[in-house]
PDB file of C-alpha atoms in Angstrom:
ATOM      1  CA  MET I  12      -0.168  -0.132  -0.074  1.00 71.00           C
ATOM      2  CA  SER I  13       1.060   3.312  -0.896  1.00 90.00           C
ATOM      3  CA  ILE I  14      -0.118   6.706  -2.222  1.00 96.00           C
ATOM      4  CA  LEU I  15      -0.140   7.693  -5.723  1.00 98.00           C
ATOM      5  CA  ASN I  16      -1.541  11.507  -7.008  1.00 98.00           C
ATOM      6  CA  VAL I  17      -2.140  12.982 -10.526  1.00 98.00           C
ATOM      7  CA  LEU I  18      -2.804  16.289 -11.161  1.00 98.00           C
ATOM      8  CA  LEU I  19      -2.897  17.186 -15.091  1.00 98.00           C
ATOM      9  CA  THR I  20      -3.403  20.357 -17.014  1.00 98.00           C
ATOM     10  CA  ARG I  21      -2.843  20.969 -20.469  1.00 97.00           C
ATOM     11  CA  ASP I  22       0.945  22.422 -19.515  1.00 97.00           C
ATOM     12  CA  HIS I  23       1.634  21.022 -15.978  1.00 98.00           C
ATOM     13  CA  LEU I  24       1.708  17.845 -14.551  1.00 98.00           C
ATOM     14  CA  VAL I  25       2.570  16.980 -10.953  1.00 98.00           C
ATOM     15  CA  VAL I  26       2.790  13.012  -9.783  1.00 98.00           C
ATOM     16  CA  ALA I  27       3.219  12.640  -5.997  1.00 98.00           C
ATOM     17  CA  VAL I  28       4.141   9.192  -4.019  1.00 98.00           C
ATOM     18  CA  ASP I  29       5.273   8.262  -0.554  1.00 97.00           C
ATOM     19  CA  THR I  30       8.779   6.844   0.225  1.00 96.00           C
ATOM     20  CA  LEU I  31       7.505   3.856   2.681  1.00 95.00           C
ATOM     21  CA  ALA I  32       8.782   0.297   1.456  1.00 91.00           C
ATOM     22  CA  GLU I  33       8.345  -2.804   3.217  1.00 85.00           C
ATOM     23  CA  ASP I  34      10.164  -6.264   2.706  1.00 80.00           C
ATOM     24  CA  ALA I  35       7.273  -8.311   1.869  1.00 74.00           C
ATOM     25  CA  ARG I  36       8.752 -11.245   3.675  1.00 76.00           C
ATOM     26  CA  THR I  37       9.770  -9.550   6.603  1.00 80.00           C
ATOM     27  CA  GLY I  38       8.173  -6.483   7.115  1.00 79.00           C
ATOM     28  CA  ALA I  39      11.329  -4.116   7.480  1.00 89.00           C
ATOM     29  CA  HIS I  40      10.751  -0.816   6.489  1.00 93.00           C
ATOM     30  CA  SER I  41      13.016   1.270   4.014  1.00 92.00           C
ATOM     31  CA  ALA I  42      12.853   4.389   1.914  1.00 93.00           C
ATOM     32  CA  GLY I  43      11.917   3.631  -1.628  1.00 90.00           C
ATOM     33  CA  ALA I  44      11.940   5.784  -5.209  1.00 90.00           C
ATOM     34  CA  LYS I  45       8.449   5.275  -6.624  1.00 96.00           C
ATOM     35  CA  LEU I  46       8.466   7.861  -9.047  1.00 97.00           C
ATOM     36  CA  LEU I  47      11.313   8.361 -11.821  1.00 97.00           C
ATOM     37  CA  LEU I  48      11.903  10.288 -14.633  1.00 98.00           C
ATOM     38  CA  ILE I  49      12.642   9.642 -17.800  1.00 97.00           C
ATOM     39  CA  PRO I  50      14.223  13.280 -18.434  1.00 93.00           C
ATOM     40  CA  GLN I  51      15.450  13.595 -22.163  1.00 96.00           C
ATOM     41  CA  HIS I  52      11.738  12.943 -23.031  1.00 96.00           C
ATOM     42  CA  ASN I  53      10.065  14.945 -20.560  1.00 96.00           C
ATOM     43  CA  LEU I  54       8.908  11.665 -18.846  1.00 98.00           C
ATOM     44  CA  VAL I  55       7.825  10.434 -15.458  1.00 98.00           C
ATOM     45  CA  LEU I  56       6.569   7.036 -14.374  1.00 98.00           C
ATOM     46  CA  ALA I  57       5.455   6.511 -10.725  1.00 98.00           C
ATOM     47  CA  THR I  58       3.557   3.556  -8.928  1.00 97.00           C
ATOM     48  CA  ARG I  59       1.799   2.090  -6.110  1.00 94.00           C
ATOM     49  CA  GLY I  60       2.433  -1.279  -5.228  1.00 85.00           C
ATOM     50  CA  SER I  61       5.075  -3.456  -5.864  1.00 84.00           C
ATOM     51  CA  ALA I  62       8.657  -1.560  -5.727  1.00 85.00           C
ATOM     52  CA  GLN I  63      10.291  -4.288  -7.492  1.00 86.00           C
ATOM     53  CA  PHE I  64       7.949  -4.740 -10.437  1.00 91.00           C
ATOM     54  CA  PHE I  65       8.159  -1.110 -10.687  1.00 94.00           C
ATOM     55  CA  LEU I  66      11.997  -1.079 -11.126  1.00 94.00           C
ATOM     56  CA  ARG I  67      11.452  -3.738 -14.055  1.00 95.00           C
ATOM     57  CA  ILE I  68       9.213  -1.480 -15.870  1.00 97.00           C
ATOM     58  CA  TYR I  69      11.153   1.613 -15.584  1.00 97.00           C
ATOM     59  CA  GLU I  70      14.330  -0.530 -16.513  1.00 97.00           C
ATOM     60  CA  LEU I  71      12.541  -1.543 -19.963  1.00 97.00           C
ATOM     61  CA  ALA I  72      11.086   1.898 -20.421  1.00 97.00           C
ATOM     62  CA  LEU I  73      14.324   3.671 -19.901  1.00 97.00           C
ATOM     63  CA  GLN I  74      16.103   1.166 -22.560  1.00 97.00           C
ATOM     64  CA  ALA I  75      13.471   1.793 -24.947  1.00 96.00           C
ATOM     65  CA  SER I  76      14.065   5.848 -24.584  1.00 97.00           C
ATOM     66  CA  PHE I  77      17.160   5.163 -26.223  1.00 97.00           C
ATOM     67  CA  ARG I  78      15.750   4.347 -29.281  1.00 96.00           C
ATOM     68  CA  SER I  79      16.199   6.476 -32.064  1.00 96.00           C
ATOM     69  CA  ASP I  80      11.793   6.260 -33.152  1.00 95.00           C
ATOM     70  CA  PHE I  81      11.023   6.591 -29.353  1.00 97.00           C
ATOM     71  CA  THR I  82       8.065   8.229 -29.273  1.00 96.00           C
ATOM     72  CA  MET I  83       6.082   8.792 -25.772  1.00 96.00           C
ATOM     73  CA  GLU I  84       2.965   7.405 -27.530  1.00 96.00           C
ATOM     74  CA  GLN I  85       4.401   4.212 -28.588  1.00 96.00           C
ATOM     75  CA  LEU I  86       5.206   3.691 -24.861  1.00 97.00           C
ATOM     76  CA  THR I  87       1.934   4.429 -23.532  1.00 97.00           C
ATOM     77  CA  ALA I  88       0.532   2.197 -26.359  1.00 96.00           C
ATOM     78  CA  GLU I  89       2.782  -0.925 -25.208  1.00 96.00           C
ATOM     79  CA  LEU I  90       3.327  -0.593 -21.236  1.00 97.00           C
ATOM     80  CA  GLY I  91      -0.207  -2.529 -20.656  1.00 97.00           C
ATOM     81  CA  LEU I  92       1.080  -5.570 -22.950  1.00 97.00           C
ATOM     82  CA  VAL I  93       4.537  -5.223 -21.247  1.00 97.00           C
ATOM     83  CA  VAL I  94       2.672  -5.634 -17.690  1.00 97.00           C
ATOM     84  CA  ASP I  95       0.855  -8.557 -19.051  1.00 97.00           C
ATOM     85  CA  GLN I  96       4.033 -10.429 -20.641  1.00 96.00           C
ATOM     86  CA  LEU I  97       5.745  -9.575 -17.259  1.00 95.00           C
ATOM     87  CA  TRP I  98       3.126 -10.863 -14.935  1.00 94.00           C
ATOM     88  CA  PRO I  99       3.576 -14.400 -14.880  1.00 93.00           C
ATOM     89  CA  ASN I 100       7.203 -14.455 -13.976  1.00 90.00           C
ATOM     90  CA  TYR I 101       6.274 -11.670 -10.939  1.00 88.00           C
ATOM     91  CA  GLU I 102       3.525 -14.157 -10.057  1.00 89.00           C
ATOM     92  CA  LYS I 103       5.880 -17.127 -10.275  1.00 89.00           C
ATOM     93  CA  ALA I 104       8.685 -15.171  -8.069  1.00 85.00           C
ATOM     94  CA  ALA I 105       6.010 -14.101  -5.176  1.00 81.00           C
ATOM     95  CA  VAL I 106       4.705 -18.149  -4.977  1.00 84.00           C
ATOM     96  CA  GLU I 107       8.569 -18.935  -4.706  1.00 84.00           C
ATOM     97  CA  ALA I 108       9.007 -16.696  -1.803  1.00 77.00           C
ATOM     98  CA  GLY I 109       5.980 -18.126  -0.259  1.00 80.00           C
ATOM     99  CA  LEU I 110       3.934 -14.654  -0.649  1.00 77.00           C
ATOM    100  CA  PRO I 111       0.127 -15.043  -0.773  1.00 78.00           C
ATOM    101  CA  LEU I 112      -1.099 -14.060  -4.918  1.00 77.00           C
ATOM    102  CA  GLU I 113      -4.005 -11.968  -3.751  1.00 75.00           C
ATOM    103  CA  GLN I 114      -1.706  -9.641  -2.266  1.00 76.00           C
ATOM    104  CA  LEU I 115       0.340  -8.907  -5.789  1.00 84.00           C
ATOM    105  CA  GLY I 116      -0.842  -5.912  -7.379  1.00 88.00           C
ATOM    106  CA  THR I 117       0.254  -2.859  -9.165  1.00 93.00           C
ATOM    107  CA  GLU I 118      -0.804   0.293 -10.104  1.00 96.00           C
ATOM    108  CA  LEU I 119       1.688   2.579 -12.465  1.00 98.00           C
ATOM    109  CA  VAL I 120       0.980   6.003 -13.938  1.00 98.00           C
ATOM    110  CA  LEU I 121       3.159   7.300 -17.312  1.00 98.00           C
ATOM    111  CA  GLY I 122       2.741  11.052 -18.016  1.00 98.00           C
ATOM    112  CA  GLY I 123       4.523  13.773 -19.493  1.00 98.00           C
ATOM    113  CA  TRP I 124       4.710  15.833 -22.507  1.00 96.00           C
ATOM    114  CA  SER I 125       3.290  14.274 -25.414  1.00 96.00           C
ATOM    115  CA  PRO I 126       4.853  16.628 -28.597  1.00 94.00           C
ATOM    116  CA  LYS I 127       1.935  14.919 -30.682  1.00 95.00           C
ATOM    117  CA  ASP I 128      -0.636  16.374 -28.880  1.00 95.00           C
ATOM    118  CA  GLY I 129       1.147  19.072 -27.701  1.00 96.00           C
ATOM    119  CA  ARG I 130       0.152  19.367 -24.307  1.00 97.00           C
ATOM    120  CA  MET I 131       0.871  17.200 -21.108  1.00 98.00           C
ATOM    121  CA  VAL I 132      -0.779  13.702 -20.811  1.00 98.00           C
ATOM    122  CA  ALA I 133      -1.017  10.902 -18.428  1.00 98.00           C
ATOM    123  CA  THR I 134      -2.378   7.173 -18.100  1.00 98.00           C
ATOM    124  CA  ALA I 135      -2.860   4.943 -15.649  1.00 98.00           C
ATOM    125  CA  TYR I 136      -2.326   1.230 -15.559  1.00 98.00           C
ATOM    126  CA  ALA I 137      -3.748  -1.169 -12.880  1.00 96.00           C
ATOM    127  CA  LYS I 138      -2.691  -5.027 -12.601  1.00 95.00           C
ATOM    128  CA  ASN I 139      -3.774  -7.791 -10.130  1.00 90.00           C
ATOM    129  CA  ASP I 140      -3.997 -11.017 -11.690  1.00 87.00           C
ATOM    130  CA  SER I 141      -2.899 -13.236 -15.062  1.00 85.00           C
ATOM    131  CA  GLN I 142      -6.574 -13.808 -15.351  1.00 88.00           C
ATOM    132  CA  SER I 143      -7.450 -10.151 -16.679  1.00 92.00           C
ATOM    133  CA  PRO I 144      -5.400  -8.054 -19.228  1.00 96.00           C
ATOM    134  CA  THR I 145      -3.800  -4.674 -17.732  1.00 97.00           C
ATOM    135  CA  ARG I 146      -6.635  -2.073 -16.827  1.00 97.00           C
ATOM    136  CA  VAL I 147      -5.303   1.181 -18.981  1.00 98.00           C
ATOM    137  CA  GLN I 148      -7.183   4.445 -18.108  1.00 97.00           C
ATOM    138  CA  PRO I 149      -6.132   7.665 -20.105  1.00 97.00           C
ATOM    139  CA  ILE I 150      -5.936  10.473 -17.253  1.00 97.00           C
ATOM    140  CA  GLY I 151      -8.211  13.606 -17.618  1.00 93.00           C
ATOM    141  CA  GLY I 152      -7.287  15.743 -14.830  1.00 93.00           C
ATOM    142  CA  GLN I 153      -6.916  13.876 -11.560  1.00 95.00           C
ATOM    143  CA  LEU I 154      -6.395  10.362  -9.837  1.00 96.00           C
ATOM    144  CA  ALA I 155      -5.815   9.777  -6.307  1.00 96.00           C
ATOM    145  CA  SER I 156      -4.777   6.468  -4.841  1.00 95.00           C
ATOM    146  CA  PRO I 157      -6.210   5.962  -2.251  1.00 96.00           C
ATOM    147  CA  GLY I 158      -9.406   8.287  -3.254  1.00 95.00           C
ATOM    148  CA  GLU I 159     -11.651   7.927  -0.249  1.00 96.00           C
ATOM    149  CA  PRO I 160      -9.857  10.057   2.429  1.00 96.00           C
ATOM    150  CA  LEU I 161      -9.615  12.916  -0.732  1.00 96.00           C
ATOM    151  CA  LYS I 162     -13.340  12.929  -1.412  1.00 94.00           C
ATOM    152  CA  ALA I 163     -14.686  16.114  -0.092  1.00 91.00           C
ATOM    153  CA  VAL I 164     -10.864  17.820  -0.807  1.00 94.00           C
ATOM    154  CA  THR I 165     -10.225  20.214  -3.593  1.00 95.00           C
ATOM    155  CA  PRO I 166      -7.308  19.181  -6.159  1.00 95.00           C
ATOM    156  CA  SER I 167      -4.009  21.480  -5.656  1.00 97.00           C
ATOM    157  CA  MET I 168      -1.014  21.733  -6.988  1.00 97.00           C
ATOM    158  CA  VAL I 169      -0.068  24.075  -4.383  1.00 97.00           C
ATOM    159  CA  GLN I 170       2.907  22.071  -2.340  1.00 97.00           C
ATOM    160  CA  ALA I 171       1.514  22.750   1.326  1.00 97.00           C
ATOM    161  CA  ASP I 172      -1.814  20.986  -0.147  1.00 98.00           C
ATOM    162  CA  LEU I 173      -0.250  18.225  -1.881  1.00 98.00           C
ATOM    163  CA  VAL I 174       1.602  17.163   1.548  1.00 98.00           C
ATOM    164  CA  SER I 175      -1.712  17.259   3.233  1.00 97.00           C
ATOM    165  CA  HIS I 176      -3.692  15.721   1.235  1.00 98.00           C
ATOM    166  CA  ALA I 177      -0.321  12.925   1.594  1.00 98.00           C
ATOM    167  CA  ARG I 178      -0.774  13.103   4.887  1.00 98.00           C
ATOM    168  CA  LEU I 179      -4.748  12.154   5.107  1.00 97.00           C
ATOM    169  CA  GLN I 180      -4.177   9.579   2.665  1.00 97.00           C
ATOM    170  CA  ALA I 181      -1.270   7.992   4.858  1.00 97.00           C
ATOM    171  CA  SER I 182      -3.403   8.309   8.058  1.00 97.00           C
ATOM    172  CA  TYR I 183      -6.241   6.493   6.146  1.00 97.00           C
ATOM    173  CA  LEU I 184      -4.449   3.568   5.075  1.00 96.00           C
ATOM    174  CA  ASN I 185      -2.449   3.350   8.086  1.00 96.00           C
ATOM    175  CA  GLU I 186      -5.654   2.463   9.680  1.00 96.00           C
ATOM    176  CA  GLN I 187      -7.509   0.693   7.367  1.00 93.00           C
ATOM    177  CA  MET I 188      -4.496  -1.910   7.748  1.00 90.00           C
ATOM    178  CA  GLY I 189      -3.834  -1.618  11.247  1.00 93.00           C
ATOM    179  CA  ARG I 190      -0.033  -0.967  11.085  1.00 93.00           C
ATOM    180  CA  GLN I 191       2.231   1.313   9.092  1.00 93.00           C
ATOM    181  CA  VAL I 192       1.708   0.782   5.379  1.00 92.00           C
ATOM    182  CA  ALA I 193       2.298   4.464   4.311  1.00 95.00           C
ATOM    183  CA  GLY I 194       4.424   7.594   4.843  1.00 96.00           C
ATOM    184  CA  GLY I 195       7.933   8.283   4.738  1.00 96.00           C
ATOM    185  CA  ARG I 196       8.105  11.322   2.897  1.00 97.00           C
ATOM    186  CA  LEU I 197       6.481  12.785  -0.179  1.00 98.00           C
ATOM    187  CA  LEU I 198       8.703  12.749  -3.427  1.00 98.00           C
ATOM    188  CA  ALA I 199       6.518  15.168  -6.401  1.00 98.00           C
ATOM    189  CA  GLY I 200       7.682  15.303 -10.267  1.00 98.00           C
ATOM    190  CA  PHE I 201       6.644  18.473 -11.301  1.00 98.00           C
ATOM    191  CA  LEU I 202       6.383  18.357 -15.296  1.00 98.00           C
ATOM    192  CA  GLN I 203       5.813  21.142 -17.611  1.00 96.00           C
ATOM    193  CA  LYS I 204       7.253  21.323 -21.530  1.00 95.00           C
ATOM    194  CA  GLY I 205      11.002  21.555 -21.184  1.00 93.00           C
ATOM    195  CA  GLN I 206      11.295  20.891 -17.691  1.00 95.00           C
ATOM    196  CA  ALA I 207      11.309  17.980 -15.398  1.00 96.00           C
ATOM    197  CA  VAL I 208      12.398  18.081 -11.616  1.00 97.00           C
ATOM    198  CA  VAL I 209      11.985  15.803  -8.444  1.00 97.00           C
ATOM    199  CA  LYS I 210      10.884  17.276  -5.189  1.00 98.00           C
ATOM    200  CA  ASP I 211      11.204  16.285  -1.440  1.00 98.00           C
ATOM    201  CA  LEU I 212       8.354  18.014   0.073  1.00 98.00           C
ATOM    202  CA  GLY I 213       9.005  16.642   3.616  1.00 97.00           C
ATOM    203  CA  ALA I 214       7.636  14.295   6.089  1.00 97.00           C
ATOM    204  CA  ILE I 215       4.420  12.686   5.800  1.00 96.00           C
TER     205      ILE I 215
END
């Protein structure tokens, strides 16, 4: 469990994640980067779910980004298929490690500047089992995971609001699970045409 928030306008994209990572076998906590840039193409890839699966997806996306014919649109179209192809290996590794399959799941967001559309775009991908294809959803304005604690909150790209909203979400998740599963610090990627930066917004 973790936090994954997206705010999108024509000219700006903000993606925020917490940093709390948990070892699936031991339960030990550490700090994890759940948001990584592909800066030469003004793109961000972020996750809520398995960090190891995310890092494998990021590795493949980064390799693809070096191709001379690379486009964001092609990566966006292919990413769900890549998740489907990798998922059986992920399930196999989980079984070998003694982890219950019902606990597996990943949410990914790919976003950034689209030269074709002349604006910021973002797409969400979700996968829980090998029986169903990856769910792919273009993001129109805002995506909040989990969204329940933010139902009465006005979306905002202001940094203080991003932190406040993440604290609400972390408190909600930790109460739901009866233990700390979200928290640490809040990392946010701020993208606009020609610029992509990641900021540490502080403890949540």
